[in-house]
Amino acid sequence: MPLVRPDSGLVAYLRAFSAQFRDRLIDARCPQVAASLAFTTLLALVPLLTVGLIVFASLPGFADIAETLQNFLLQNLLPATAGKIIATYAVQFSQKATNLTLIGTSIVVVTAVMLVLTIDRAFNQIWAVSHRRPLLARLSMYWVGLTVGPMALSAVLALIGHVASLSIGLISAPDHWARAAYARGTTLLVLAALFTLMYVGLPNRPVRFAHAALGGALAAALLSLLQRLFALYLTQFPTYTLIYGTFAALPTFLLWLYLSWLVVLVCAVVVAVLPEVSLRGHFRESFAGDQLLGAMQLLEALSDAQRVGATPSIEALAADTGLGLARTSRLLEDMLQAGWVVTSDTGNWLLAIRCSELQLRDLLEGLCLSPKGLVDSRHPLGMALARRLARLHGPFDDPVSELLTEASGRQRGDQIG
């Protein structure tokens, strides 16, 4: 299978990027996850606002700043009419919820945290993270985000508003282009910063700030465009209003949540794929038997690393083999369950068995054709196939180390030739 090198041209790079983007989008099930997050957000909207109000209520000096945050979210993260109706009721409900007892408040907080845990699971799936943070560490981090985050954002918005009043306060015309451009620019900048922090902080994997910033800017721009297109669609095609009448706000808001989360997740896929294509320098399309070849590549890389006393990370293995993080993560998990590899205390990988003790048959049965699985299926064809596989000997009994030596010798011969 020929390798595509991004450095051979822009077209080749885009081809490699689009292939990786497509595979990751499918693996992460972004449309389905966006739908799940939309429903979860709708259920957790009041609890989230309640947590924010409880925090701001404990700090009297932040009352005006809290109003600034509320206005910013209403104007930039919600569609016209429908979103604002839902948000108005949600604020009213959350204000009443601040009078709940300790048990009621605990339930509200748990509901809010459940939404954040769902987001955490979605992001780690996009980044193909197999080892997530401990639950206590995640809860602590998200609790800080739910409490300190709104205050920090409110302070930033208040500062931006103060700077704006000083810098363009001399402009008397309310519709002056500088005033409008400043408002739009600062809105996009704040949204881009929020998404950048989300892409850097949520995955349990190092993310380059430049890649996260690019994804954050893309998400902010797409969300702003989506808001305008969504408002235009509701104006020109009032389908939900005609069907649902007064209750049209709910399905409209739910659709907006779905599209918004889809934008956020798609941009997260972009951020996750960028380092794979740029670092790997090559890309191989998947094919029948690719899983077996990928496992052989990982065994070779781990064997070479173990020979010099190194324990490579999953990022290093993905870059060395050109498999990408998602494919590498899946293969390592399968190999871990088979007992061929183990993880170190630092989360790096090393062989658990010598390649001379591992036969090609083990790889075939562990990754491609499982005789036990065929027998357990209790299907006559499966059981017949399992009996045929049990008779296969010869090359399938060769140790993996022989294949690695053969491939290494042929590669040196090709380089000399």
XYZ file of C-alpha atoms in Angstrom:
417
model
C 0.000 0.000 0.000
C 1.655 3.295 -1.072
C 2.203 5.944 1.526
C 0.969 9.498 1.077
C 3.410 12.146 2.282
C 1.943 15.509 3.264
C 5.266 17.208 2.485
C 4.961 16.123 -1.166
C 2.311 18.755 -1.760
C -0.729 20.504 -0.422
C -3.100 18.149 -2.240
C -1.480 15.081 -0.696
C -1.580 16.673 2.740
C -5.259 17.533 2.401
C -5.958 13.996 1.202
C -4.239 12.543 4.258
C -5.968 15.007 6.567
C -9.424 14.377 5.099
C -8.969 10.607 5.383
C -7.939 10.888 9.029
C -10.719 13.390 9.719
C -13.331 11.093 8.188
C -12.143 8.042 10.123
C -12.030 9.920 13.432
C -15.443 11.481 12.845
C -16.923 8.019 12.283
C -15.057 6.389 15.179
C -16.109 9.104 17.623
C -19.762 8.975 16.410
C -19.952 12.770 16.549
C -23.555 13.127 15.245
C -24.860 10.639 17.818
C -22.784 12.167 20.622
C -24.003 15.663 19.671
C -27.599 14.452 19.958
C -26.890 12.958 23.379
C -25.204 16.151 24.552
C -28.112 18.252 23.276
C -30.621 16.346 25.431
C -28.251 16.295 28.401
C -27.655 20.044 28.094
C -31.389 20.691 28.006
C -31.838 18.695 31.214
C -28.793 20.222 32.914
C -29.428 23.832 31.870
C -31.248 24.799 35.069
C -28.747 22.980 37.352
C -25.832 24.721 35.608
C -27.448 28.126 36.016
C -28.287 27.292 39.621
C -24.664 26.496 40.406
C -23.640 29.790 38.820
C -26.241 31.758 40.768
C -25.204 30.100 44.032
C -21.591 31.086 43.370
C -22.461 34.667 42.439
C -24.884 34.979 45.363
C -22.032 34.211 47.748
C -20.048 37.098 46.224
C -22.189 40.276 46.341
C -19.640 42.301 44.392
C -20.135 40.072 41.344
C -23.841 40.841 40.854
C -23.327 43.338 38.015
C -20.664 41.165 36.426
C -23.040 38.183 36.516
C -25.559 40.213 34.534
C -22.843 40.952 31.963
C -22.167 37.227 31.595
C -25.873 36.465 31.232
C -26.281 39.073 28.479
C -23.222 37.768 26.636
C -24.486 34.181 26.644
C -27.978 35.221 25.547
C -26.667 37.307 22.659
C -23.951 35.004 21.339
C -24.626 31.387 22.305
C -28.394 31.195 21.808
C -30.627 31.644 18.749
C -33.037 34.531 18.579
C -36.491 34.227 20.183
C -36.606 30.488 20.957
C -33.312 30.343 22.811
C -34.024 33.493 24.744
C -37.464 32.233 25.797
C -35.954 28.996 27.115
C -33.118 30.889 28.786
C -35.524 33.316 30.476
C -37.529 30.466 31.990
C -34.330 28.625 32.913
C -33.045 31.671 34.799
C -36.366 31.980 36.639
C -36.325 28.292 37.573
C -32.698 28.458 38.689
C -33.399 31.505 40.858
C -36.098 29.516 42.641
C -33.753 26.546 42.871
C -31.327 28.598 44.960
C -33.808 28.244 47.828
C -33.547 24.453 47.806
C -32.466 22.427 50.811
C -29.066 20.783 51.045
C -30.369 17.549 49.517
C -32.072 19.398 46.659
C -28.956 21.457 45.997
C -26.856 18.281 45.959
C -29.130 16.745 43.318
C -28.861 19.898 41.202
C -25.060 19.882 41.452
C -24.885 16.170 40.562
C -27.006 16.805 37.457
C -24.655 19.597 36.372
C -21.591 17.420 36.943
C -23.173 14.587 34.921
C -23.286 16.886 31.891
C -19.620 17.738 32.308
C -18.705 14.051 32.633
C -20.592 13.346 29.401
C -18.583 16.073 27.669
C -15.389 14.615 29.141
C -16.209 11.164 27.782
C -16.965 12.569 24.320
C -13.707 14.530 24.114
C -11.563 11.642 25.304
C -13.212 9.423 22.712
C -12.335 11.928 19.991
C -8.712 11.991 21.174
C -8.703 8.169 21.453
C -7.752 8.340 25.138
C -7.793 4.896 26.717
C -6.677 5.932 30.229
C -8.926 8.642 31.635
C -8.223 10.778 34.675
C -9.241 9.362 38.059
C -12.833 10.211 38.925
C -11.859 12.342 41.914
C -9.415 14.360 39.811
C -12.050 14.894 37.124
C -14.702 15.967 39.615
C -12.291 18.387 41.294
C -11.240 19.914 37.981
C -14.806 20.305 36.743
C -16.028 21.723 40.034
C -13.362 24.404 39.768
C -14.470 25.024 36.193
C -18.133 25.309 37.179
C -17.416 27.731 40.009
C -14.333 29.743 39.068
C -14.985 29.638 35.309
C -18.112 31.845 35.277
C -16.458 34.384 37.572
C -13.330 34.570 35.415
C -15.372 34.893 32.222
C -17.564 37.570 33.776
C -14.513 39.545 34.870
C -13.023 39.316 31.370
C -16.269 40.497 29.778
C -16.524 43.390 32.221
C -12.926 44.375 31.454
C -13.576 44.200 27.717
C -16.668 46.348 28.136
C -14.691 48.920 30.135
C -11.908 49.026 27.540
C -14.502 49.359 24.786
C -16.162 52.302 26.511
C -12.790 54.034 26.847
C -11.523 53.299 23.340
C -14.627 54.072 21.269
C -16.630 56.106 23.748
C -15.990 59.244 21.718
C -17.957 57.801 18.781
C -21.442 59.246 19.124
C -23.255 57.344 16.378
C -24.618 54.058 17.795
C -24.399 52.327 14.404
C -20.844 53.416 13.657
C -18.873 50.686 11.864
C -16.027 50.792 14.405
C -18.415 50.121 17.279
C -20.045 47.206 15.443
C -16.705 45.764 14.331
C -15.300 46.005 17.849
C -18.332 44.273 19.330
C -18.227 41.468 16.768
C -14.461 41.057 17.040
C -14.397 40.861 20.828
C -17.284 38.385 20.789
C -15.432 36.073 18.411
C -12.240 36.482 20.434
C -13.918 35.528 23.718
C -15.674 32.538 22.147
C -12.436 31.405 20.494
C -10.643 31.633 23.853
C -13.373 29.576 25.552
C -13.212 26.812 22.946
C -9.411 26.876 22.980
C -9.374 26.290 26.738
C -11.910 23.504 26.274
C -9.787 21.758 23.634
C -6.638 22.090 25.752
C -8.080 21.132 29.131
C -10.682 18.429 28.544
C -8.715 15.644 26.765
C -6.455 13.596 29.014
C -3.659 14.068 26.505
C -1.251 16.925 25.726
C -2.721 19.201 23.052
C -0.655 21.790 21.217
C -1.892 25.264 22.000
C -1.545 26.342 18.360
C -3.786 23.497 17.212
C -6.305 24.187 19.984
C -6.318 27.904 19.128
C -6.951 27.105 15.467
C -9.824 24.806 16.420
C -11.183 27.376 18.867
C -11.150 30.124 16.246
C -12.829 27.811 13.735
C -15.516 26.816 16.261
C -16.201 30.460 17.177
C -16.507 31.491 13.526
C -18.738 28.538 12.622
C -20.955 29.068 15.659
C -21.380 32.744 14.803
C -22.236 31.836 11.212
C -24.592 29.109 12.415
C -26.421 31.602 14.618
C -27.086 33.873 11.638
C -28.108 31.023 9.323
C -30.339 29.515 11.997
C -32.117 32.832 12.539
C -32.558 33.198 8.769
C -33.961 29.667 8.515
C -36.497 30.254 11.287
C -37.576 33.499 9.640
C -37.970 32.107 6.129
C -39.200 28.616 7.059
C -41.295 28.801 10.258
C -42.057 25.072 10.166
C -41.788 24.467 13.905
C -43.997 27.457 14.693
C -46.703 26.251 12.308
C -46.638 22.717 13.736
C -46.051 23.291 17.455
C -47.437 26.793 17.888
C -46.667 28.103 21.355
C -44.461 25.104 22.146
C -42.188 25.706 19.130
C -39.462 27.161 21.369
C -38.551 23.765 22.837
C -37.842 21.762 19.626
C -36.218 24.827 18.079
C -33.899 25.221 21.052
C -33.141 21.487 21.048
C -32.205 21.639 17.350
C -29.952 24.609 18.079
C -28.224 22.712 20.883
C -27.631 19.753 18.567
C -26.120 21.884 15.794
C -23.979 23.810 18.282
C -22.570 20.663 19.857
C -21.960 19.214 16.404
C -19.852 22.272 15.527
C -17.893 21.959 18.787
C -17.233 18.235 18.274
C -16.305 18.562 14.595
C -13.767 21.267 15.451
C -12.462 19.026 18.245
C -11.862 16.320 15.635
C -9.898 18.855 13.579
C -7.710 19.654 16.605
C -7.194 15.952 17.362
C -6.237 15.054 13.783
C -3.877 17.976 13.076
C -0.844 16.655 15.026
C -1.229 13.148 13.619
C -0.958 14.225 10.005
C 1.771 16.810 10.603
C 3.883 14.609 12.891
C 3.524 11.303 11.089
C 4.490 12.571 7.655
C 2.633 9.689 6.035
C -0.736 8.021 6.024
C -1.946 4.566 5.018
C -5.542 3.881 4.136
C -7.090 1.011 6.094
C -7.608 -2.305 4.314
C -8.432 -5.931 5.080
C -5.560 -7.203 7.202
C -4.500 -3.728 8.264
C -5.099 -4.604 11.913
C -2.614 -7.476 11.693
C -0.020 -5.307 9.960
C -0.546 -2.528 12.495
C 0.017 -4.929 15.389
C 3.225 -6.143 13.745
C 4.401 -2.544 13.374
C 3.709 -1.840 17.039
C 5.508 -5.010 18.111
C 8.494 -4.000 15.997
C 8.538 -0.471 17.443
C 8.222 -1.763 21.015
C 10.913 -4.383 20.413
C 13.323 -1.755 19.061
C 12.550 0.538 21.992
C 12.972 -2.216 24.551
C 16.339 -3.082 23.032
C 17.648 0.354 24.042
C 15.761 0.447 27.343
C 13.062 2.915 26.261
C 9.320 2.848 26.926
C 7.589 4.879 24.195
C 4.373 6.796 24.716
C 1.297 6.199 22.607
C 2.009 9.456 20.747
C 5.521 8.261 19.889
C 4.204 4.888 18.706
C 1.542 6.561 16.574
C 4.140 8.848 14.995
C 6.649 6.016 14.462
C 4.200 3.608 12.841
C 2.006 6.128 11.023
C -1.131 4.470 12.380
C -2.586 7.551 14.031
C -3.632 7.884 17.648
C -7.079 6.331 17.246
C -5.862 3.212 15.454
C -2.830 2.875 17.725
C -4.987 3.187 20.837
C -7.421 0.492 19.673
C -4.625 -1.909 18.748
C -2.771 -1.387 22.014
C -5.964 -2.072 23.969
C -6.458 -5.343 22.042
C -2.813 -6.283 22.578
C -3.102 -5.397 26.273
C -6.091 -7.708 26.690
C -4.191 -10.454 24.856
C -1.289 -10.088 27.290
C 1.300 -9.042 24.704
C 1.956 -5.536 26.061
C 1.676 -3.718 29.384
C 1.741 -0.111 30.514
C 4.328 1.439 32.794
C 3.612 3.629 35.816
C 3.962 6.686 33.578
C 1.422 5.384 31.048
C 4.019 4.390 28.454
C 4.060 1.020 26.712
C 6.389 -1.987 26.688
C 6.335 -5.621 25.651
C 5.017 -8.190 28.114
C 6.298 -11.133 26.069
C 9.285 -11.735 23.839
C 8.573 -11.677 20.139
C 10.338 -15.037 19.869
C 7.665 -16.513 22.171
C 4.806 -15.016 20.154
C 3.643 -16.903 17.068
C 1.960 -15.538 13.978
C -0.943 -17.825 14.838
C -1.414 -15.882 18.083
C -1.770 -12.637 16.155
C -4.160 -14.138 13.624
C -6.357 -15.696 16.291
C -6.193 -12.667 18.572
C -6.904 -9.999 15.959
C -8.465 -11.585 12.881
C -9.891 -15.084 13.298
C -10.729 -16.388 16.751
C -11.386 -20.162 16.779
C -12.912 -19.852 20.250
C -15.273 -17.153 19.019
C -16.242 -19.275 16.040
C -16.986 -22.255 18.307
C -18.883 -20.097 20.801
C -21.085 -18.813 17.987
C -22.561 -22.354 17.793
C -23.188 -21.780 14.114
C -22.408 -24.854 11.954
C -20.337 -22.759 9.548
C -18.397 -21.161 12.395
C -17.631 -24.498 14.003
C -16.579 -25.996 10.663
C -14.274 -23.032 10.027
C -12.773 -23.404 13.513
C -11.937 -27.058 12.803
C -10.204 -26.069 9.543
C -8.200 -23.372 11.285
C -7.035 -25.860 13.924
C -5.367 -27.914 11.158
C -3.295 -25.025 9.854
C 0.385 -25.313 10.737
C 3.619 -24.399 9.003
C 4.131 -20.650 8.529
C 1.452 -19.827 11.086
C 3.605 -21.394 13.807
C 6.604 -19.179 13.002
C 7.611 -16.808 15.786
C 6.941 -13.133 15.197
C 10.630 -12.371 15.722
C 11.443 -14.187 12.455
C 9.065 -11.949 10.513
C 10.546 -8.836 12.107
C 14.078 -9.990 11.266
C 13.066 -10.812 7.702
C 11.392 -7.434 7.217
C 14.369 -5.605 8.741
C 16.835 -7.453 6.498
C 14.771 -6.749 3.399
C 14.520 -3.076 4.314
C 18.309 -2.819 4.673
C 18.716 -4.593 1.354
C 16.352 -2.154 -0.346
C 18.280 0.785 1.100
C 21.606 -0.637 -0.126
C 20.134 -1.445 -3.527
